[in-house]
XYZ file of C-alpha atoms in Angstrom:
432
model
C -32.235 26.902 31.630
C -32.207 24.791 28.386
C -34.885 26.851 26.989
C -32.292 30.474 27.470
C -29.318 28.434 25.583
C -32.225 27.773 23.132
C -32.926 31.900 22.849
C -29.248 32.586 22.959
C -28.147 30.160 20.380
C -30.887 31.710 17.797
C -29.726 35.052 18.968
C -26.682 34.918 17.578
C -27.428 33.234 14.319
C -29.201 35.986 13.741
C -27.008 39.006 14.505
C -23.785 39.120 11.865
C -21.027 39.291 14.307
C -21.909 36.524 15.424
C -22.735 34.027 12.527
C -20.840 35.805 9.262
C -17.573 35.816 8.150
C -14.714 33.117 9.136
C -13.295 35.454 11.697
C -12.476 32.589 14.776
C -14.302 34.731 16.943
C -17.825 33.446 14.515
C -15.977 29.817 14.379
C -15.539 29.534 18.449
C -18.970 30.639 18.928
C -20.576 27.555 16.339
C -18.161 25.133 17.556
C -20.387 26.243 21.115
C -23.546 26.260 19.501
C -22.844 22.577 17.623
C -21.221 20.874 21.308
C -24.546 22.516 23.498
C -26.772 20.907 19.930
C -25.166 17.506 20.278
C -25.412 17.218 23.383
C -29.186 17.677 23.274
C -29.588 15.329 20.368
C -27.120 12.428 21.926
C -30.056 11.200 24.169
C -33.057 11.292 21.698
C -31.237 9.947 18.613
C -34.159 7.816 17.653
C -36.341 10.775 17.258
C -33.621 12.131 15.275
C -33.081 9.395 13.314
C -37.058 8.848 13.079
C -37.153 12.964 11.696
C -34.281 12.658 8.845
C -35.920 9.450 7.549
C -38.993 10.875 7.423
C -37.756 13.908 5.752
C -35.842 12.288 2.976
C -35.381 15.322 0.824
C -34.481 17.607 3.469
C -31.776 14.881 4.707
C -30.399 14.338 1.180
C -29.722 18.532 0.164
C -27.779 18.799 3.762
C -25.515 16.154 2.883
C -25.315 17.382 -0.541
C -24.477 20.723 0.475
C -21.738 19.816 3.360
C -20.400 17.458 0.263
C -20.909 20.694 -2.022
C -16.696 21.643 -0.446
C -15.420 18.433 -2.257
C -15.344 20.917 -5.436
C -15.424 23.612 -3.802
C -12.579 26.528 -5.668
C -12.784 28.096 -2.167
C -9.508 27.401 -0.329
C -9.880 24.400 2.126
C -10.059 24.936 4.713
C -12.051 28.024 4.572
C -14.370 25.584 2.464
C -14.298 23.473 5.560
C -15.163 25.941 7.666
C -18.397 27.067 6.072
C -19.558 24.044 5.370
C -18.923 23.473 9.726
C -20.929 26.566 10.116
C -23.599 24.725 7.834
C -23.480 21.533 9.704
C -24.355 23.893 13.408
C -26.789 25.921 12.687
C -28.558 21.982 10.458
C -28.365 20.668 13.323
C -29.534 23.615 15.719
C -32.522 23.542 13.660
C -32.719 19.108 13.956
C -32.387 19.880 17.882
C -35.340 22.586 17.718
C -37.580 20.059 15.577
C -36.890 16.771 18.015
C -37.208 18.994 21.092
C -39.948 21.667 20.550
C -43.370 21.112 19.442
C -44.423 23.257 16.673
C -45.751 25.883 19.265
C -42.649 25.125 21.359
C -40.643 26.297 18.457
C -42.766 29.459 16.626
C -42.696 30.756 19.672
C -39.021 30.757 21.071
C -38.615 32.319 16.795
C -41.356 34.658 18.334
C -38.676 35.984 21.660
C -35.578 36.244 19.464
C -37.274 37.974 17.005
C -38.822 40.781 19.866
C -35.557 40.495 21.958
C -33.822 41.605 18.405
C -36.275 44.358 18.040
C -35.378 46.203 21.499
C -31.611 45.255 20.945
C -32.023 47.393 17.821
C -33.569 49.699 18.624
C -30.983 50.591 21.551
C -28.525 50.593 19.042
C -29.432 53.215 17.714
C -30.483 55.361 20.344
C -27.086 54.729 22.718
C -24.243 53.894 19.343
C -26.387 55.777 16.428
C -22.665 56.069 14.739
C -22.919 52.150 14.683
C -26.280 51.100 14.419
C -27.056 54.314 11.509
C -25.503 54.217 8.057
C -22.913 56.350 6.560
C -20.881 57.027 4.492
C -21.704 57.359 1.056
C -24.685 54.527 0.461
C -27.957 54.525 2.637
C -26.427 57.375 4.865
C -28.729 58.221 8.156
C -30.874 55.194 7.575
C -31.107 52.666 10.777
C -29.230 49.254 10.489
C -29.308 48.552 14.436
C -26.765 45.992 14.880
C -28.134 43.805 11.868
C -25.194 45.280 10.021
C -27.422 46.957 6.937
C -30.538 47.983 6.758
C -32.255 45.678 4.306
C -31.388 42.682 7.015
C -32.943 45.268 9.836
C -36.462 45.214 7.764
C -36.697 41.392 7.177
C -36.358 41.312 10.772
C -38.300 43.506 11.788
C -41.183 42.730 9.119
C -41.106 38.923 10.698
C -41.491 40.287 14.435
C -44.296 43.167 13.159
C -46.824 40.307 11.596
C -46.022 37.933 14.490
C -47.370 39.915 17.029
C -49.698 40.719 14.840
C -51.077 37.642 14.370
C -50.884 36.801 18.429
C -52.409 40.383 18.841
C -55.316 38.969 16.629
C -55.041 35.735 19.838
C -56.303 37.764 22.099
C -54.084 37.728 25.159
C -51.687 40.165 26.571
C -52.698 42.924 23.636
C -50.647 46.073 24.965
C -47.670 43.841 25.117
C -48.363 42.766 20.983
C -49.289 47.031 20.435
C -45.458 47.714 21.708
C -43.562 45.585 19.844
C -46.012 46.331 16.239
C -45.655 49.676 16.865
C -41.510 49.405 17.341
C -40.902 47.183 14.275
C -43.145 49.611 12.066
C -40.761 52.460 13.672
C -38.075 50.126 12.605
C -39.228 49.736 9.015
C -40.152 52.906 8.427
C -36.538 54.376 9.945
C -34.601 51.624 7.784
C -36.622 52.129 4.490
C -36.102 49.158 2.830
C -38.590 49.350 0.360
C -39.020 44.849 0.135
C -39.026 44.712 3.683
C -42.310 47.204 3.645
C -43.922 45.894 0.325
C -43.659 42.470 2.095
C -45.106 43.481 4.778
C -47.772 45.264 3.528
C -48.681 41.714 1.145
C -47.848 39.642 4.487
C -50.278 41.950 6.720
C -53.442 41.246 3.740
C -53.144 37.467 3.522
C -53.163 37.687 7.181
C -55.854 39.850 7.341
C -57.809 37.092 4.891
C -57.072 33.731 5.997
C -58.911 35.026 9.757
C -61.334 36.224 7.401
C -62.188 33.498 5.947
C -62.106 31.545 9.061
C -64.592 33.536 10.581
C -67.241 32.608 7.196
C -69.366 29.254 8.278
C -71.142 29.914 5.136
C -70.018 27.322 1.924
C -71.110 30.225 -0.415
C -69.527 33.023 1.252
C -66.604 31.469 1.231
C -66.638 30.681 -2.850
C -67.615 34.528 -3.325
C -64.697 35.735 -0.979
C -61.686 33.635 -2.623
C -62.682 34.833 -5.745
C -63.466 37.849 -5.319
C -59.928 38.208 -3.579
C -58.341 36.571 -6.195
C -59.977 39.217 -8.794
C -58.101 41.493 -6.693
C -55.014 40.419 -7.120
C -55.062 40.436 -10.837
C -56.249 43.480 -11.217
C -53.549 44.418 -9.181
C -51.011 42.947 -11.011
C -52.325 43.797 -13.874
C -52.079 47.567 -13.140
C -48.714 46.999 -11.661
C -47.001 45.537 -14.697
C -48.902 48.586 -16.529
C -47.512 51.078 -14.670
C -44.788 49.816 -13.121
C -42.248 52.272 -14.104
C -44.757 55.118 -13.045
C -45.043 54.099 -9.610
C -41.086 53.333 -9.448
C -40.285 56.532 -10.331
C -43.003 58.474 -8.040
C -40.678 56.266 -5.048
C -37.630 56.926 -6.568
C -36.536 53.835 -7.493
C -36.116 52.279 -10.971
C -37.751 48.988 -12.778
C -34.255 47.638 -11.937
C -34.962 47.033 -8.655
C -32.093 48.801 -7.164
C -29.835 47.348 -10.152
C -30.662 44.369 -8.919
C -32.170 42.769 -12.609
C -28.468 44.222 -13.763
C -26.392 42.151 -11.131
C -28.690 39.283 -12.690
C -27.430 39.172 -15.821
C -23.848 39.700 -14.884
C -24.165 36.036 -12.982
C -25.338 34.339 -15.627
C -21.363 33.282 -16.775
C -21.309 32.392 -13.323
C -24.247 30.212 -13.761
C -22.832 28.575 -16.501
C -20.003 28.037 -16.051
C -20.736 25.907 -13.363
C -24.348 24.539 -14.273
C -25.190 21.615 -12.758
C -23.243 21.789 -9.374
C -21.979 25.078 -8.626
C -19.405 26.307 -7.015
C -19.955 24.785 -3.392
C -21.336 26.829 -1.194
C -20.012 29.639 -0.254
C -17.152 29.407 -2.481
C -17.679 31.684 -5.193
C -18.420 34.614 -3.117
C -16.059 34.392 0.054
C -13.051 35.842 -2.900
C -15.722 38.853 -3.283
C -15.633 39.250 -7.303
C -16.714 41.982 -9.024
C -19.559 41.454 -11.121
C -20.229 43.694 -14.151
C -23.290 44.234 -16.112
C -24.189 47.206 -18.510
C -20.345 48.982 -18.007
C -21.355 48.947 -13.833
C -19.035 47.323 -11.520
C -20.604 45.976 -8.449
C -18.603 44.375 -5.566
C -20.704 41.941 -3.752
C -21.084 39.439 -1.379
C -24.424 37.748 -2.792
C -26.309 38.245 -6.377
C -29.777 39.522 -3.896
C -31.703 36.944 -4.983
C -31.450 33.593 -2.704
C -32.677 31.328 -5.647
C -30.162 32.093 -7.819
C -27.111 31.994 -5.118
C -28.185 28.340 -4.664
C -27.930 27.985 -8.088
C -24.279 29.553 -8.224
C -23.774 27.396 -4.577
C -24.638 23.810 -5.088
C -25.897 24.209 -8.665
C -29.235 23.548 -10.714
C -29.287 19.942 -8.970
C -29.249 21.702 -5.582
C -31.740 24.428 -6.514
C -34.427 21.706 -7.993
C -34.472 20.255 -4.620
C -35.391 23.751 -2.178
C -38.224 24.707 -5.022
C -39.348 21.462 -4.750
C -39.251 20.942 -1.108
C -40.198 24.636 -0.852
C -43.553 23.597 -3.249
C -44.563 20.226 -1.278
C -44.154 22.239 1.809
C -46.839 24.781 0.442
C -49.341 21.927 -0.775
C -48.720 20.409 2.569
C -49.619 23.698 4.734
C -53.166 23.361 6.669
C -54.412 26.153 8.790
C -56.888 24.495 11.006
C -59.380 25.395 13.727
C -56.293 23.267 16.046
C -53.519 25.995 16.911
C -54.789 28.104 13.893
C -52.486 30.980 15.405
C -49.231 28.894 15.330
C -49.660 27.744 11.912
C -50.421 31.200 10.482
C -47.120 31.910 12.206
C -45.831 29.398 10.776
C -47.102 30.204 7.207
C -46.524 33.607 6.832
C -42.554 33.222 8.342
C -42.509 30.400 5.186
C -44.239 32.482 2.757
C -41.473 35.171 3.916
C -38.823 32.979 2.908
C -39.764 32.303 -0.494
C -40.899 35.243 -1.229
C -37.600 37.410 -0.161
C -35.226 35.046 -1.679
C -36.559 36.083 -5.184
C -35.091 39.988 -5.123
C -33.010 38.716 -1.679
C -30.738 36.029 -0.202
C -31.697 34.495 2.331
C -31.523 31.079 2.204
C -27.464 30.209 2.753
C -25.387 33.535 2.172
C -27.055 35.509 4.650
C -27.989 35.686 8.467
C -28.246 31.828 9.575
C -32.064 32.746 11.387
C -33.549 32.443 7.698
C -32.259 28.688 6.953
C -33.300 27.713 10.690
C -37.111 28.896 10.241
C -36.847 27.043 6.676
C -35.847 23.222 8.391
C -37.982 24.164 10.961
C -41.442 24.835 9.277
C -40.086 22.018 6.093
C -40.124 19.248 9.588
C -42.919 20.347 11.182
C -45.152 20.561 7.826
C -44.293 17.356 7.610
C -45.124 15.791 10.793
C -47.892 17.148 10.929
C -49.001 15.832 7.698
C -47.415 12.483 8.393
C -50.209 12.830 11.654
C -53.349 13.569 9.272
C -52.472 10.610 6.867
C -52.065 7.997 9.814
C -55.808 9.137 11.129
C -57.601 9.504 8.371
C -55.836 5.664 7.523
C -57.576 5.082 11.253
C -60.547 6.570 10.499
C -61.356 4.662 7.453
C -60.431 1.566 9.185
C -62.489 2.054 12.226
C -65.898 2.508 9.741
C -64.655 -0.850 7.813
C -64.153 -2.876 10.619
C -67.805 -1.092 11.703
C -69.417 -2.016 8.198
C -67.594 -5.257 8.475
C -69.186 -5.698 11.610
C -72.307 -5.041 10.615
C -72.324 -7.289 8.341
C -71.128 -9.972 9.840
C -74.019 -9.830 12.552
C -76.918 -9.232 10.090
C -74.947 -12.753 8.398
C -75.736 -14.319 12.210
C -78.782 -13.417 12.676
C -79.900 -14.548 9.277
C -78.357 -18.255 9.946
C -80.410 -17.984 13.080
C -82.449 -21.631 13.563
C -86.004 -22.480 14.763
C -83.897 -24.062 17.696
C -82.180 -21.011 18.251
C -85.050 -19.052 18.946
C -86.779 -21.303 21.010
C -83.298 -21.315 23.658
C -83.370 -16.994 23.064
C -86.748 -17.340 24.363
C -85.962 -19.326 27.414
C -82.497 -17.108 28.197
C -85.376 -14.108 28.005
C -87.460 -15.405 30.161
C -84.855 -16.422 32.632
C -83.676 -13.335 32.823
C -87.205 -11.780 33.392
C -87.596 -13.814 36.140
């Protein structure tokens, strides 16, 4: 029952209808999930406190985001409700990491994404007027129950790559192939360029890791890494030189569909609240009009998660988040033990980091993205701490063995003629 309710909670955080905005429906759902998380965490306060203490930067960041309502420009009640939502999905993330192993957390996320992909397809088939874009923008493109083609693209991307990894694991291949094809269809029909590019990049990364793990020779591994780095470098140079031509070929521009113009338009908003931001959710709640190069943009985010963090919680919060992301990436280890689980976690985390360059997937979007970020940060730190402890124990055992060996050799050297004679008599008695 607990697992079912956990998946229901993750689904609620993945559907705009249930987690975006400040409607009575969204607040009621948030309160129910917060109550569930609280009741589950209450008997396990000791592991929760240990988790928070082991992740001081993440703990301070969450407290700082919640406290930003104190200086938010938004109406105070609305600001407090925004913080309530943030506390809800952060608490749910803490519930996940304290009640499930890394494998369990990833499994629940994959199950949730798989259910979402089926629901998105059913929505398109059964309620096309709701699940397919109409009007002026994105006409005819699929959005499913995700509310927007880009959101559908990112969720389908995560489901696609996770099932690719589990396909290589070698169990239930037919099931994984089915979900791979389903999410490939969703990615094609939503036509989210960013999602398609990220899918290709992460798929290549998966193949790289799986091939690298199969190579035993150190020399071949070195050659494989250097060749891969060279290919990536050549690809970046090619994209830099021919970027305009490539973009035009696909009907795009180097402004990233107006994103660079939006980023110019929000520069003033960032400068006016440089260090501490406007308060979580405060700036975009008023749906401001952004002007850049004579063009007006009415938006709810800047299409950049890092810039939205800067607007919401200032450079202080942005630097804390970037530090968390970088340290987590450096602590990642994809070893032989449970390799496919950790590879899935690494791909999810890379998605969060890369996608927030040109889209907002930290706080000003579906809560599922922040939950993924929190879960992986904590689980990577947990594994890193255990690895450090194991190395320390191994060194202590080796040191004790060396010390004991030295002591025995010293004791043998200090034996007197009498001790040798006594030892000979004792051996004779045993021989009898």
